[in-house]
Amino acid sequence: MNTAKHTFHGGIRPLEHKEDSNTTPIEIAPIPPMLVLPLQQHSGPTAKPCVTEGEYVYKGQMIANAADASGASIHASSSGYVVAIEARLVAHPSGMADTCIVIETDGLDAAIETSGHPNWRNLNRVELLDILHRSGIVGLGGAGFPTARKLNTDSIDTLIINGTECEPYITADDLCMRERAADIIRGCEILKYIVGANSVIVGIEDNKPEAIESMGKAMPSSPDWKLVTFPTKYPSGGEKQLIEILTGRQVPRGGLPANIGIVCQNVGTAFAVKEALEDGKPLISRITTFTGQALSRRGNLEVRLGTPVSYLLDYMGYTEQKVPRLIMGGPMMGFALPDATVPIVKTTNCILAPDTNELPLPKPAQPCIRCGFCAEACPASLLPQQLFWHSKSSNFDQLDKHALDDCIECGVCSYVCPSSIPLVQYFRASKHEMRMRRNEQQQADKARERFEARQQRLEREALEREATRAARKAAAKAKAAESSRFADEADPVQAAIERAKAKKARLMQQSQQGAQMNAESALDSLKTKLAAQQSTLQQAEADEKSEKITTALQASIRRLEQQIAESETKPPSKDVEE
Amino acid sequence: MSLMRTSSPHLSAANPVQHVMQQVLLALIPGLIALIHFFGPGVIFNLLAACGFAVLCEALVLRLRGYDLRFFLSDYSALVTGALLAVSIPPYSPWWLIFIGAFFSIVVAKHLFGGLGQNPFNPAMVGYVVLLISFPVYMTHWTAPSDLANTPGLLQSFASLWSNEYYDGTTMATPLDLMKQNEGQMLTFLYANNPQFGSYAGLGWEWVNLGFLAGGLWMLHKKLFTWHGPVGMLAALGILSALFYDDGSSASGGSPLFHWLSGATMLGAFFIITDPASGATSNLGRLLFGAMVGVLVYCIRVWGNYPDAVAFAVLLLNFCAPFIDYYTIPKPYGTEDSQS
Ligand code: SF4
Ligand code: SF4
């Protein structure tokens, strides 16, 4: 066992509250009467359902197909009938509804026949990645990035296994490492084999002695395998921060760990990889921490994906609070649930049900005193006080200059701010707006290019027409001169007619161009309106405006989007005439 | 069950603004004790009057601006400004002098520029400089330290607050004045011939500066600011005075210790240039800011026209802070040279 020699800039040491939930073993949660499986539980394209309403499904059966290599499939987490494929409220900070497959369980938990590949070393990398992809494995530590996609990279030297779990309260990885170290290590071996890494570093914060011990025992004693511990500090579990702690190197800005020969995987993911390959078990359950003073029992449950949070809260003895608040994820980066009925998904590592005193309600913000505490603590070495200032004045150039994009939204700045300014909230809103603007800019550029290309074509065509006409005219003239000696007298009339025609053509072309321009600018103004509405919506959400306002905004955004779609598909009138 | 929606993070470390300001006030105590010990109870009345007027002005402006008085007054920031002004001006100053200082600090320097956190200039120093320019006679008369003359009693001190005359007890040229006006004496003789000098710098002033240094180090320990500003200023001041020390000859500008322990050096280094609103933002920026203050302080003290220089140096640099900020944005994670 080694201790890390490096650290990262800033960071904080909040109260850990780990003992609240790490004193009891992992318990298997019961089968709920209803499972709600969202088609989008990962980052990437939404999965496509491959079952129909009314169909009987077995545990482990694939019920939604990954759209492509960058997606993840969904499997039934118990047996029963598919009763609906419809929009349900899902775990998303905006309180969004999304398509879910709803299964009414029959309690039999009848599993589909599967076979694992205990001799996975006989398979090649493509086959292994395919199995992981079909098993719906995604990163269980954070954003839910499809694992097969992340592993599909070359020239990896080091595989880093993240057992940090730096967020307060969460102990899911801790318990997993204590109880399932051997399986995790087998998963690591598979991962190492797939990416062709030379060495493996398992990084664990020093506040988990039991986990460190059991992982150390399970690890092969080879110089290629290292277990490194480091002092507890949030957010040392952030991928970039962990890499710096363990290797002293930084992932280049805008780059991936793979750029410096590193790939990171979470311990929970390593466990899921082992199950998928050796046991043929797709990702249908995960370990989730249930903690907070509003629960009479706190601990870790292995839950079936799709289990409604409310069902599990009852199971853990939830007492209704005066100001009820449920947080999915940890207190630093998790989000407050819009509703308790939302299901557990692949990325749900914790449900925190605090009582009224446990997590303070946000205090009213005071003016920024520019104390710089935030900058001292920011793990990305940014200047949050400047970002705040420029966010408030929507100064996007300066936000770019101060590298807002490098903010990992860890919440450290808000945590230390003596003025209780919700800095991260501002940063999220500004990032969103900057993304929108970039998209819009791209679209505007595309539209302009289209318009200019069309303009050029029209001019070219007009010139060509003019040229043929001139040629015809010259030919006719020559013929006339040859055939008639009155040719000179006919000429003025002919010229007048010609002039009139040319004028008409010119006018027509102008009006057509006008129509085109109008259509384009109408579209543009629709888009600006849409952007404005979307940012108000964002703001409204950030401000926790009433549901009525947000739904109204959402409706108007949908309307605008429809209009834009219509006018984009409808060819401008001119084309029809042509 | 309707759930409450809050935005992450849902935790917060409780060192609210009022605590920060309270800690600054606490850190002033050692320096204040030294001041009172050497210059008498006039310091206390300065403090009471300046704090009172500062809070009064703050309340008035907040009311005019339509802010919630209780919420905004409770941040203690006006008290800090008042206290800093109080320790900058000579003891036994009349009330109206203090009032004018407080008015310019709070109303003009702070609120006309947008209020807490938005002041481009250090409020206490603005107040001080306005007074220095408008009432030079009052502002340049420091009472002699108690070892050299009797300091007035409580009653007399209180009375001087209400008198229109500046307190005309025993005032003496300060060591900084003597150093500047020194013509032809070796420093050892200058020290020996003038009772105002102590072992290294001015009698009493040494202790006052050590007091502020102690408070400053405590704040540094409490992480109220980073070391960059103070170290930059003290290092620059030290280096320059070492360069021009000239072995204590009659042309010497004074030793580094003399400059560190004279006038408002330590107050400036730990309480004034560390004002985050009017200073530079990044660590490198603060280092530069401090160093330039140090350079200016030395230049004004030795070659300029004013006895002490901290206020002018700070205000000049306040003016430059945005430019310093512009060129010292730190490199974010993932840039080659940001590696630790
Ligand atoms: S911690 Fe808060 S008050 Fe201090 S500089 Fe940052 S944003 Fe401003
Ligand atoms: S949320 Fe962003 S700005 Fe704030 S500390 Fe984290 S990385 Fe820095």
PDB file of C-alpha atoms in Angstrom, chain A residues 85-337:
ATOM      1  CA  ILE A  85     -44.365   2.387 -22.310  1.00  0.00           C
ATOM      2  CA  GLU A  86     -45.061   5.985 -21.576  1.00  0.00           C
ATOM      3  CA  ALA A  87     -43.699   9.249 -20.251  1.00  0.00           C
ATOM      4  CA  ARG A  88     -43.124   9.180 -16.505  1.00  0.00           C
ATOM      5  CA  LEU A  89     -41.447  11.561 -14.132  1.00  0.00           C
ATOM      6  CA  VAL A  90     -37.756  10.664 -13.975  1.00  0.00           C
ATOM      7  CA  ALA A  91     -34.847  11.671 -11.812  1.00  0.00           C
ATOM      8  CA  HIS A  92     -33.752  14.892 -13.391  1.00  0.00           C
ATOM      9  CA  PRO A  93     -33.234  18.249 -11.729  1.00  0.00           C
ATOM     10  CA  SER A  94     -35.727  19.897 -14.039  1.00  0.00           C
ATOM     11  CA  GLY A  95     -38.536  17.585 -13.005  1.00  0.00           C
ATOM     12  CA  MET A  96     -38.662  16.275 -16.528  1.00  0.00           C
ATOM     13  CA  ALA A  97     -40.824  13.411 -17.747  1.00  0.00           C
ATOM     14  CA  ASP A  98     -39.255  10.866 -20.070  1.00  0.00           C
ATOM     15  CA  THR A  99     -40.261   7.635 -21.733  1.00  0.00           C
ATOM     16  CA  CYS A 100     -40.121   4.673 -19.390  1.00  0.00           C
ATOM     17  CA  ILE A 101     -40.954   1.006 -19.661  1.00  0.00           C
ATOM     18  CA  VAL A 102     -43.232   0.085 -16.783  1.00  0.00           C
ATOM     19  CA  ILE A 103     -43.236  -3.518 -15.585  1.00  0.00           C
ATOM     20  CA  GLU A 104     -45.763  -4.966 -13.184  1.00  0.00           C
ATOM     21  CA  THR A 105     -43.739  -7.584 -11.369  1.00  0.00           C
ATOM     22  CA  ASP A 106     -45.078 -11.049 -10.614  1.00  0.00           C
ATOM     23  CA  GLY A 107     -42.782 -11.705  -7.699  1.00  0.00           C
ATOM     24  CA  LEU A 108     -41.311 -14.826  -9.324  1.00  0.00           C
ATOM     25  CA  ASP A 109     -38.139 -13.048 -10.320  1.00  0.00           C
ATOM     26  CA  ALA A 110     -37.867 -15.576 -13.153  1.00  0.00           C
ATOM     27  CA  ALA A 111     -34.568 -14.988 -14.906  1.00  0.00           C
ATOM     28  CA  ILE A 112     -33.762 -15.424 -18.550  1.00  0.00           C
ATOM     29  CA  GLU A 113     -31.249 -18.161 -19.415  1.00  0.00           C
ATOM     30  CA  THR A 114     -27.801 -16.692 -19.706  1.00  0.00           C
ATOM     31  CA  SER A 115     -24.316 -17.988 -19.748  1.00  0.00           C
ATOM     32  CA  GLY A 116     -21.226 -16.157 -18.713  1.00  0.00           C
ATOM     33  CA  HIS A 117     -17.739 -16.301 -20.097  1.00  0.00           C
ATOM     34  CA  PRO A 118     -15.515 -17.425 -17.264  1.00  0.00           C
ATOM     35  CA  ASN A 119     -12.801 -17.931 -19.849  1.00  0.00           C
ATOM     36  CA  TRP A 120     -13.029 -14.412 -21.125  1.00  0.00           C
ATOM     37  CA  ARG A 121      -9.349 -14.396 -21.948  1.00  0.00           C
ATOM     38  CA  ASN A 122     -10.226 -16.475 -24.999  1.00  0.00           C
ATOM     39  CA  LEU A 123     -12.301 -13.632 -26.403  1.00  0.00           C
ATOM     40  CA  ASN A 124     -10.859 -10.710 -28.251  1.00  0.00           C
ATOM     41  CA  ARG A 125     -11.314  -7.116 -27.336  1.00  0.00           C
ATOM     42  CA  VAL A 126     -14.115  -6.434 -29.823  1.00  0.00           C
ATOM     43  CA  GLU A 127     -16.116  -9.363 -28.502  1.00  0.00           C
ATOM     44  CA  LEU A 128     -15.583  -8.280 -24.907  1.00  0.00           C
ATOM     45  CA  LEU A 129     -16.635  -4.730 -25.625  1.00  0.00           C
ATOM     46  CA  ASP A 130     -19.690  -6.054 -27.400  1.00  0.00           C
ATOM     47  CA  ILE A 131     -20.714  -8.073 -24.353  1.00  0.00           C
ATOM     48  CA  LEU A 132     -20.304  -5.026 -22.091  1.00  0.00           C
ATOM     49  CA  HIS A 133     -22.293  -2.963 -24.534  1.00  0.00           C
ATOM     50  CA  ARG A 134     -25.108  -5.486 -24.715  1.00  0.00           C
ATOM     51  CA  SER A 135     -25.119  -5.784 -20.928  1.00  0.00           C
ATOM     52  CA  GLY A 136     -25.914  -2.106 -20.599  1.00  0.00           C
ATOM     53  CA  ILE A 137     -22.891  -1.323 -18.429  1.00  0.00           C
ATOM     54  CA  VAL A 138     -22.329   2.373 -17.756  1.00  0.00           C
ATOM     55  CA  GLY A 139     -20.084   4.224 -15.332  1.00  0.00           C
ATOM     56  CA  LEU A 140     -21.739   3.787 -11.939  1.00  0.00           C
ATOM     57  CA  GLY A 141     -19.797   6.502 -10.190  1.00  0.00           C
ATOM     58  CA  GLY A 142     -20.980   9.606 -11.906  1.00  0.00           C
ATOM     59  CA  ALA A 143     -22.480  10.675 -15.183  1.00  0.00           C
ATOM     60  CA  GLY A 144     -23.249   7.203 -16.513  1.00  0.00           C
ATOM     61  CA  PHE A 145     -20.973   7.205 -19.500  1.00  0.00           C
ATOM     62  CA  PRO A 146     -21.325   3.905 -21.417  1.00  0.00           C
ATOM     63  CA  THR A 147     -18.378   1.779 -20.354  1.00  0.00           C
ATOM     64  CA  ALA A 148     -17.800   0.053 -23.698  1.00  0.00           C
ATOM     65  CA  ARG A 149     -17.424   3.431 -25.312  1.00  0.00           C
ATOM     66  CA  LYS A 150     -14.989   4.653 -22.698  1.00  0.00           C
ATOM     67  CA  LEU A 151     -12.886   1.507 -22.953  1.00  0.00           C
ATOM     68  CA  ASN A 152     -12.754   1.657 -26.712  1.00  0.00           C
ATOM     69  CA  THR A 153      -9.488   3.510 -26.798  1.00  0.00           C
ATOM     70  CA  ASP A 154      -5.893   2.723 -27.648  1.00  0.00           C
ATOM     71  CA  SER A 155      -2.505   3.392 -26.135  1.00  0.00           C
ATOM     72  CA  ILE A 156      -3.613   3.121 -22.534  1.00  0.00           C
ATOM     73  CA  ASP A 157      -0.796   2.668 -20.100  1.00  0.00           C
ATOM     74  CA  THR A 158      -2.525   2.937 -16.749  1.00  0.00           C
ATOM     75  CA  LEU A 159      -5.923   1.816 -15.553  1.00  0.00           C
ATOM     76  CA  ILE A 160      -7.095   3.823 -12.558  1.00  0.00           C
ATOM     77  CA  ILE A 161      -9.760   2.314 -10.342  1.00  0.00           C
ATOM     78  CA  ASN A 162     -11.653   4.973  -8.439  1.00  0.00           C
ATOM     79  CA  GLY A 163     -12.567   3.897  -4.928  1.00  0.00           C
ATOM     80  CA  THR A 164     -12.497   7.426  -3.599  1.00  0.00           C
ATOM     81  CA  GLU A 165     -16.132   8.161  -2.935  1.00  0.00           C
ATOM     82  CA  CYS A 166     -15.328  11.628  -1.706  1.00  0.00           C
ATOM     83  CA  GLU A 167     -18.883  12.946  -1.340  1.00  0.00           C
ATOM     84  CA  PRO A 168     -20.122  13.082   2.231  1.00  0.00           C
ATOM     85  CA  TYR A 169     -22.776  10.521   3.263  1.00  0.00           C
ATOM     86  CA  ILE A 170     -22.278   8.083   0.362  1.00  0.00           C
ATOM     87  CA  THR A 171     -20.865   4.666   1.272  1.00  0.00           C
ATOM     88  CA  ALA A 172     -21.986   2.461  -1.620  1.00  0.00           C
ATOM     89  CA  ASP A 173     -18.469   1.956  -3.009  1.00  0.00           C
ATOM     90  CA  ASP A 174     -17.071   1.608   0.490  1.00  0.00           C
ATOM     91  CA  LEU A 175     -19.391  -1.303   1.255  1.00  0.00           C
ATOM     92  CA  CYS A 176     -18.902  -2.802  -2.179  1.00  0.00           C
ATOM     93  CA  MET A 177     -15.128  -2.835  -1.631  1.00  0.00           C
ATOM     94  CA  ARG A 178     -15.457  -4.305   1.846  1.00  0.00           C
ATOM     95  CA  GLU A 179     -17.749  -7.121   0.794  1.00  0.00           C
ATOM     96  CA  ARG A 180     -16.942  -7.776  -2.830  1.00  0.00           C
ATOM     97  CA  ALA A 181     -13.277  -6.965  -3.199  1.00  0.00           C
ATOM     98  CA  ALA A 182     -12.416 -10.209  -4.959  1.00  0.00           C
ATOM     99  CA  ASP A 183     -15.071  -9.666  -7.623  1.00  0.00           C
ATOM    100  CA  ILE A 184     -14.018  -6.051  -8.092  1.00  0.00           C
ATOM    101  CA  ILE A 185     -10.435  -7.158  -8.648  1.00  0.00           C
ATOM    102  CA  ARG A 186     -11.583  -9.704 -11.239  1.00  0.00           C
ATOM    103  CA  GLY A 187     -13.465  -6.898 -12.937  1.00  0.00           C
ATOM    104  CA  CYS A 188     -10.281  -4.851 -12.870  1.00  0.00           C
ATOM    105  CA  GLU A 189      -8.404  -7.713 -14.509  1.00  0.00           C
ATOM    106  CA  ILE A 190     -10.962  -7.771 -17.300  1.00  0.00           C
ATOM    107  CA  LEU A 191     -10.738  -4.008 -17.691  1.00  0.00           C
ATOM    108  CA  LYS A 192      -6.953  -4.133 -17.728  1.00  0.00           C
ATOM    109  CA  TYR A 193      -7.071  -6.838 -20.385  1.00  0.00           C
ATOM    110  CA  ILE A 194      -9.517  -4.885 -22.554  1.00  0.00           C
ATOM    111  CA  VAL A 195      -7.627  -1.609 -22.598  1.00  0.00           C
ATOM    112  CA  GLY A 196      -4.237  -3.303 -22.644  1.00  0.00           C
ATOM    113  CA  ALA A 197      -2.979  -1.330 -19.666  1.00  0.00           C
ATOM    114  CA  ASN A 198       0.433  -2.106 -18.228  1.00  0.00           C
ATOM    115  CA  SER A 199      -0.466  -1.169 -14.699  1.00  0.00           C
ATOM    116  CA  VAL A 200      -3.454  -0.734 -12.424  1.00  0.00           C
ATOM    117  CA  ILE A 201      -3.705   1.826  -9.655  1.00  0.00           C
ATOM    118  CA  VAL A 202      -6.563   1.530  -7.170  1.00  0.00           C
ATOM    119  CA  GLY A 203      -7.079   4.840  -5.374  1.00  0.00           C
ATOM    120  CA  ILE A 204      -8.961   4.951  -2.052  1.00  0.00           C
ATOM    121  CA  GLU A 205      -9.350   7.815   0.426  1.00  0.00           C
ATOM    122  CA  ASP A 206      -7.831   7.086   3.815  1.00  0.00           C
ATOM    123  CA  ASN A 207     -11.179   7.311   5.592  1.00  0.00           C
ATOM    124  CA  LYS A 208     -12.080   3.747   4.496  1.00  0.00           C
ATOM    125  CA  PRO A 209      -9.657   1.486   6.380  1.00  0.00           C
ATOM    126  CA  GLU A 210     -11.834  -1.639   6.042  1.00  0.00           C
ATOM    127  CA  ALA A 211     -12.178  -1.199   2.292  1.00  0.00           C
ATOM    128  CA  ILE A 212      -8.448  -0.561   1.949  1.00  0.00           C
ATOM    129  CA  GLU A 213      -7.707  -3.721   3.859  1.00  0.00           C
ATOM    130  CA  SER A 214     -10.004  -6.000   1.919  1.00  0.00           C
ATOM    131  CA  MET A 215      -8.973  -4.570  -1.444  1.00  0.00           C
ATOM    132  CA  GLY A 216      -5.332  -4.944  -0.479  1.00  0.00           C
ATOM    133  CA  LYS A 217      -5.900  -8.609   0.360  1.00  0.00           C
ATOM    134  CA  ALA A 218      -7.721  -9.325  -2.878  1.00  0.00           C
ATOM    135  CA  MET A 219      -5.173  -7.672  -5.107  1.00  0.00           C
ATOM    136  CA  PRO A 220      -2.622  -9.725  -7.015  1.00  0.00           C
ATOM    137  CA  SER A 221       0.834  -9.168  -5.596  1.00  0.00           C
ATOM    138  CA  SER A 222       2.525  -7.917  -8.682  1.00  0.00           C
ATOM    139  CA  PRO A 223       4.460  -4.723  -9.280  1.00  0.00           C
ATOM    140  CA  ASP A 224       1.858  -3.829 -11.920  1.00  0.00           C
ATOM    141  CA  TRP A 225      -0.853  -3.483  -9.291  1.00  0.00           C
ATOM    142  CA  LYS A 226      -0.775  -0.656  -6.816  1.00  0.00           C
ATOM    143  CA  LEU A 227      -3.122   0.338  -4.043  1.00  0.00           C
ATOM    144  CA  VAL A 228      -2.700   4.013  -3.242  1.00  0.00           C
ATOM    145  CA  THR A 229      -4.371   5.843  -0.386  1.00  0.00           C
ATOM    146  CA  PHE A 230      -4.548   9.570   0.131  1.00  0.00           C
ATOM    147  CA  PRO A 231      -5.963  12.038   2.623  1.00  0.00           C
ATOM    148  CA  THR A 232      -9.674  12.644   2.564  1.00  0.00           C
ATOM    149  CA  LYS A 233     -10.520  15.786   0.662  1.00  0.00           C
ATOM    150  CA  TYR A 234     -13.432  16.678  -1.533  1.00  0.00           C
ATOM    151  CA  PRO A 235     -13.499  16.386  -4.590  1.00  0.00           C
ATOM    152  CA  SER A 236     -10.599  13.931  -4.837  1.00  0.00           C
ATOM    153  CA  GLY A 237     -12.953  11.482  -6.545  1.00  0.00           C
ATOM    154  CA  GLY A 238     -13.363  13.765  -9.528  1.00  0.00           C
ATOM    155  CA  GLU A 239     -11.708  11.987 -12.414  1.00  0.00           C
ATOM    156  CA  LYS A 240      -9.260  14.779 -13.172  1.00  0.00           C
ATOM    157  CA  GLN A 241      -8.447  15.378  -9.508  1.00  0.00           C
ATOM    158  CA  LEU A 242      -7.884  11.667  -8.868  1.00  0.00           C
ATOM    159  CA  ILE A 243      -5.539  11.428 -11.836  1.00  0.00           C
ATOM    160  CA  GLU A 244      -3.526  14.327 -10.478  1.00  0.00           C
ATOM    161  CA  ILE A 245      -3.388  12.776  -7.000  1.00  0.00           C
ATOM    162  CA  LEU A 246      -2.242   9.399  -8.273  1.00  0.00           C
ATOM    163  CA  THR A 247       0.090  10.390 -11.081  1.00  0.00           C
ATOM    164  CA  GLY A 248       0.913  14.052 -10.533  1.00  0.00           C
ATOM    165  CA  ARG A 249      -0.229  14.729 -14.075  1.00  0.00           C
ATOM    166  CA  GLN A 250      -3.110  16.814 -15.343  1.00  0.00           C
ATOM    167  CA  VAL A 251      -5.477  15.906 -18.112  1.00  0.00           C
ATOM    168  CA  PRO A 252      -4.948  18.585 -20.774  1.00  0.00           C
ATOM    169  CA  ARG A 253      -7.720  21.133 -21.072  1.00  0.00           C
ATOM    170  CA  GLY A 254     -10.496  19.988 -23.329  1.00  0.00           C
ATOM    171  CA  GLY A 255      -8.876  16.555 -23.507  1.00  0.00           C
ATOM    172  CA  LEU A 256      -9.576  13.110 -22.091  1.00  0.00           C
ATOM    173  CA  PRO A 257      -7.562  11.014 -19.644  1.00  0.00           C
ATOM    174  CA  ALA A 258      -6.843   8.756 -22.625  1.00  0.00           C
ATOM    175  CA  ASN A 259      -4.729  11.590 -24.043  1.00  0.00           C
ATOM    176  CA  ILE A 260      -2.198  10.926 -21.315  1.00  0.00           C
ATOM    177  CA  GLY A 261      -2.586   7.164 -21.464  1.00  0.00           C
ATOM    178  CA  ILE A 262      -5.017   6.795 -18.594  1.00  0.00           C
ATOM    179  CA  VAL A 263      -8.498   5.394 -18.294  1.00  0.00           C
ATOM    180  CA  CYS A 264     -10.521   5.619 -15.076  1.00  0.00           C
ATOM    181  CA  GLN A 265     -13.205   3.274 -13.854  1.00  0.00           C
ATOM    182  CA  ASN A 266     -15.193   3.256 -10.674  1.00  0.00           C
ATOM    183  CA  VAL A 267     -15.098   0.229  -8.342  1.00  0.00           C
ATOM    184  CA  GLY A 268     -18.832  -0.340  -8.756  1.00  0.00           C
ATOM    185  CA  THR A 269     -18.380  -0.421 -12.511  1.00  0.00           C
ATOM    186  CA  ALA A 270     -15.553  -2.938 -12.173  1.00  0.00           C
ATOM    187  CA  PHE A 271     -17.903  -5.133 -10.177  1.00  0.00           C
ATOM    188  CA  ALA A 272     -20.627  -4.814 -12.836  1.00  0.00           C
ATOM    189  CA  VAL A 273     -18.094  -5.675 -15.545  1.00  0.00           C
ATOM    190  CA  LYS A 274     -17.148  -8.848 -13.722  1.00  0.00           C
ATOM    191  CA  GLU A 275     -20.798  -9.858 -13.367  1.00  0.00           C
ATOM    192  CA  ALA A 276     -21.541  -9.144 -17.014  1.00  0.00           C
ATOM    193  CA  LEU A 277     -18.622 -11.144 -18.334  1.00  0.00           C
ATOM    194  CA  GLU A 278     -18.123 -14.002 -15.937  1.00  0.00           C
ATOM    195  CA  ASP A 279     -21.728 -14.501 -14.841  1.00  0.00           C
ATOM    196  CA  GLY A 280     -23.552 -13.200 -17.908  1.00  0.00           C
ATOM    197  CA  LYS A 281     -25.576 -10.839 -15.734  1.00  0.00           C
ATOM    198  CA  PRO A 282     -26.533  -7.542 -17.359  1.00  0.00           C
ATOM    199  CA  LEU A 283     -26.719  -4.356 -15.318  1.00  0.00           C
ATOM    200  CA  ILE A 284     -30.072  -4.651 -13.549  1.00  0.00           C
ATOM    201  CA  SER A 285     -29.196  -3.695 -10.011  1.00  0.00           C
ATOM    202  CA  ARG A 286     -26.798  -1.510  -8.142  1.00  0.00           C
ATOM    203  CA  ILE A 287     -25.769  -0.605  -4.632  1.00  0.00           C
ATOM    204  CA  THR A 288     -27.388   2.572  -3.388  1.00  0.00           C
ATOM    205  CA  THR A 289     -26.826   4.282  -0.047  1.00  0.00           C
ATOM    206  CA  PHE A 290     -29.930   5.261   1.899  1.00  0.00           C
ATOM    207  CA  THR A 291     -29.055   7.779   4.529  1.00  0.00           C
ATOM    208  CA  GLY A 292     -30.204  10.894   6.325  1.00  0.00           C
ATOM    209  CA  GLN A 293     -31.907  11.483   9.653  1.00  0.00           C
ATOM    210  CA  ALA A 294     -35.380  11.179   8.156  1.00  0.00           C
ATOM    211  CA  LEU A 295     -34.806   7.430   7.794  1.00  0.00           C
ATOM    212  CA  SER A 296     -35.026   5.146  10.781  1.00  0.00           C
ATOM    213  CA  ARG A 297     -32.745   2.617   9.093  1.00  0.00           C
ATOM    214  CA  ARG A 298     -29.701   3.785   7.208  1.00  0.00           C
ATOM    215  CA  GLY A 299     -27.477   1.627   5.090  1.00  0.00           C
ATOM    216  CA  ASN A 300     -26.762   0.269   1.660  1.00  0.00           C
ATOM    217  CA  LEU A 301     -29.251  -1.629  -0.433  1.00  0.00           C
ATOM    218  CA  GLU A 302     -28.686  -3.594  -3.568  1.00  0.00           C
ATOM    219  CA  VAL A 303     -31.682  -2.312  -5.484  1.00  0.00           C
ATOM    220  CA  ARG A 304     -33.231  -3.332  -8.777  1.00  0.00           C
ATOM    221  CA  LEU A 305     -32.996  -0.538 -11.284  1.00  0.00           C
ATOM    222  CA  GLY A 306     -36.410   0.974 -11.795  1.00  0.00           C
ATOM    223  CA  THR A 307     -37.504   0.612  -8.173  1.00  0.00           C
ATOM    224  CA  PRO A 308     -39.423   3.751  -7.173  1.00  0.00           C
ATOM    225  CA  VAL A 309     -37.581   5.782  -4.550  1.00  0.00           C
ATOM    226  CA  SER A 310     -40.754   6.098  -2.472  1.00  0.00           C
ATOM    227  CA  TYR A 311     -41.001   2.306  -2.181  1.00  0.00           C
ATOM    228  CA  LEU A 312     -37.471   2.107  -0.803  1.00  0.00           C
ATOM    229  CA  LEU A 313     -38.027   5.051   1.531  1.00  0.00           C
ATOM    230  CA  ASP A 314     -40.908   3.166   3.097  1.00  0.00           C
ATOM    231  CA  TYR A 315     -38.694   0.114   3.350  1.00  0.00           C
ATOM    232  CA  MET A 316     -36.066   2.126   5.222  1.00  0.00           C
ATOM    233  CA  GLY A 317     -38.586   3.738   7.566  1.00  0.00           C
ATOM    234  CA  TYR A 318     -39.007   7.255   6.271  1.00  0.00           C
ATOM    235  CA  THR A 319     -40.642   9.777   8.587  1.00  0.00           C
ATOM    236  CA  GLU A 320     -42.454  12.587   6.866  1.00  0.00           C
ATOM    237  CA  GLN A 321     -40.672  15.919   7.398  1.00  0.00           C
ATOM    238  CA  LYS A 322     -42.059  19.404   7.748  1.00  0.00           C
ATOM    239  CA  VAL A 323     -39.964  20.621   4.842  1.00  0.00           C
ATOM    240  CA  PRO A 324     -39.361  17.386   2.987  1.00  0.00           C
ATOM    241  CA  ARG A 325     -36.376  17.243   0.740  1.00  0.00           C
ATOM    242  CA  LEU A 326     -34.853  14.260  -1.010  1.00  0.00           C
ATOM    243  CA  ILE A 327     -31.483  14.355  -2.640  1.00  0.00           C
ATOM    244  CA  MET A 328     -30.352  11.918  -5.263  1.00  0.00           C
ATOM    245  CA  GLY A 329     -26.565  11.686  -5.095  1.00  0.00           C
ATOM    246  CA  GLY A 330     -24.480  13.351  -2.430  1.00  0.00           C
ATOM    247  CA  PRO A 331     -25.048  16.671  -0.716  1.00  0.00           C
ATOM    248  CA  MET A 332     -22.386  18.393  -2.823  1.00  0.00           C
ATOM    249  CA  MET A 333     -23.329  17.438  -6.346  1.00  0.00           C
ATOM    250  CA  GLY A 334     -26.623  15.620  -5.995  1.00  0.00           C
ATOM    251  CA  PHE A 335     -29.906  17.192  -6.935  1.00  0.00           C
ATOM    252  CA  ALA A 336     -33.154  17.597  -5.083  1.00  0.00           C
ATOM    253  CA  LEU A 337     -35.767  15.209  -6.438  1.00  0.00           C
TER     254      LEU A 337
END
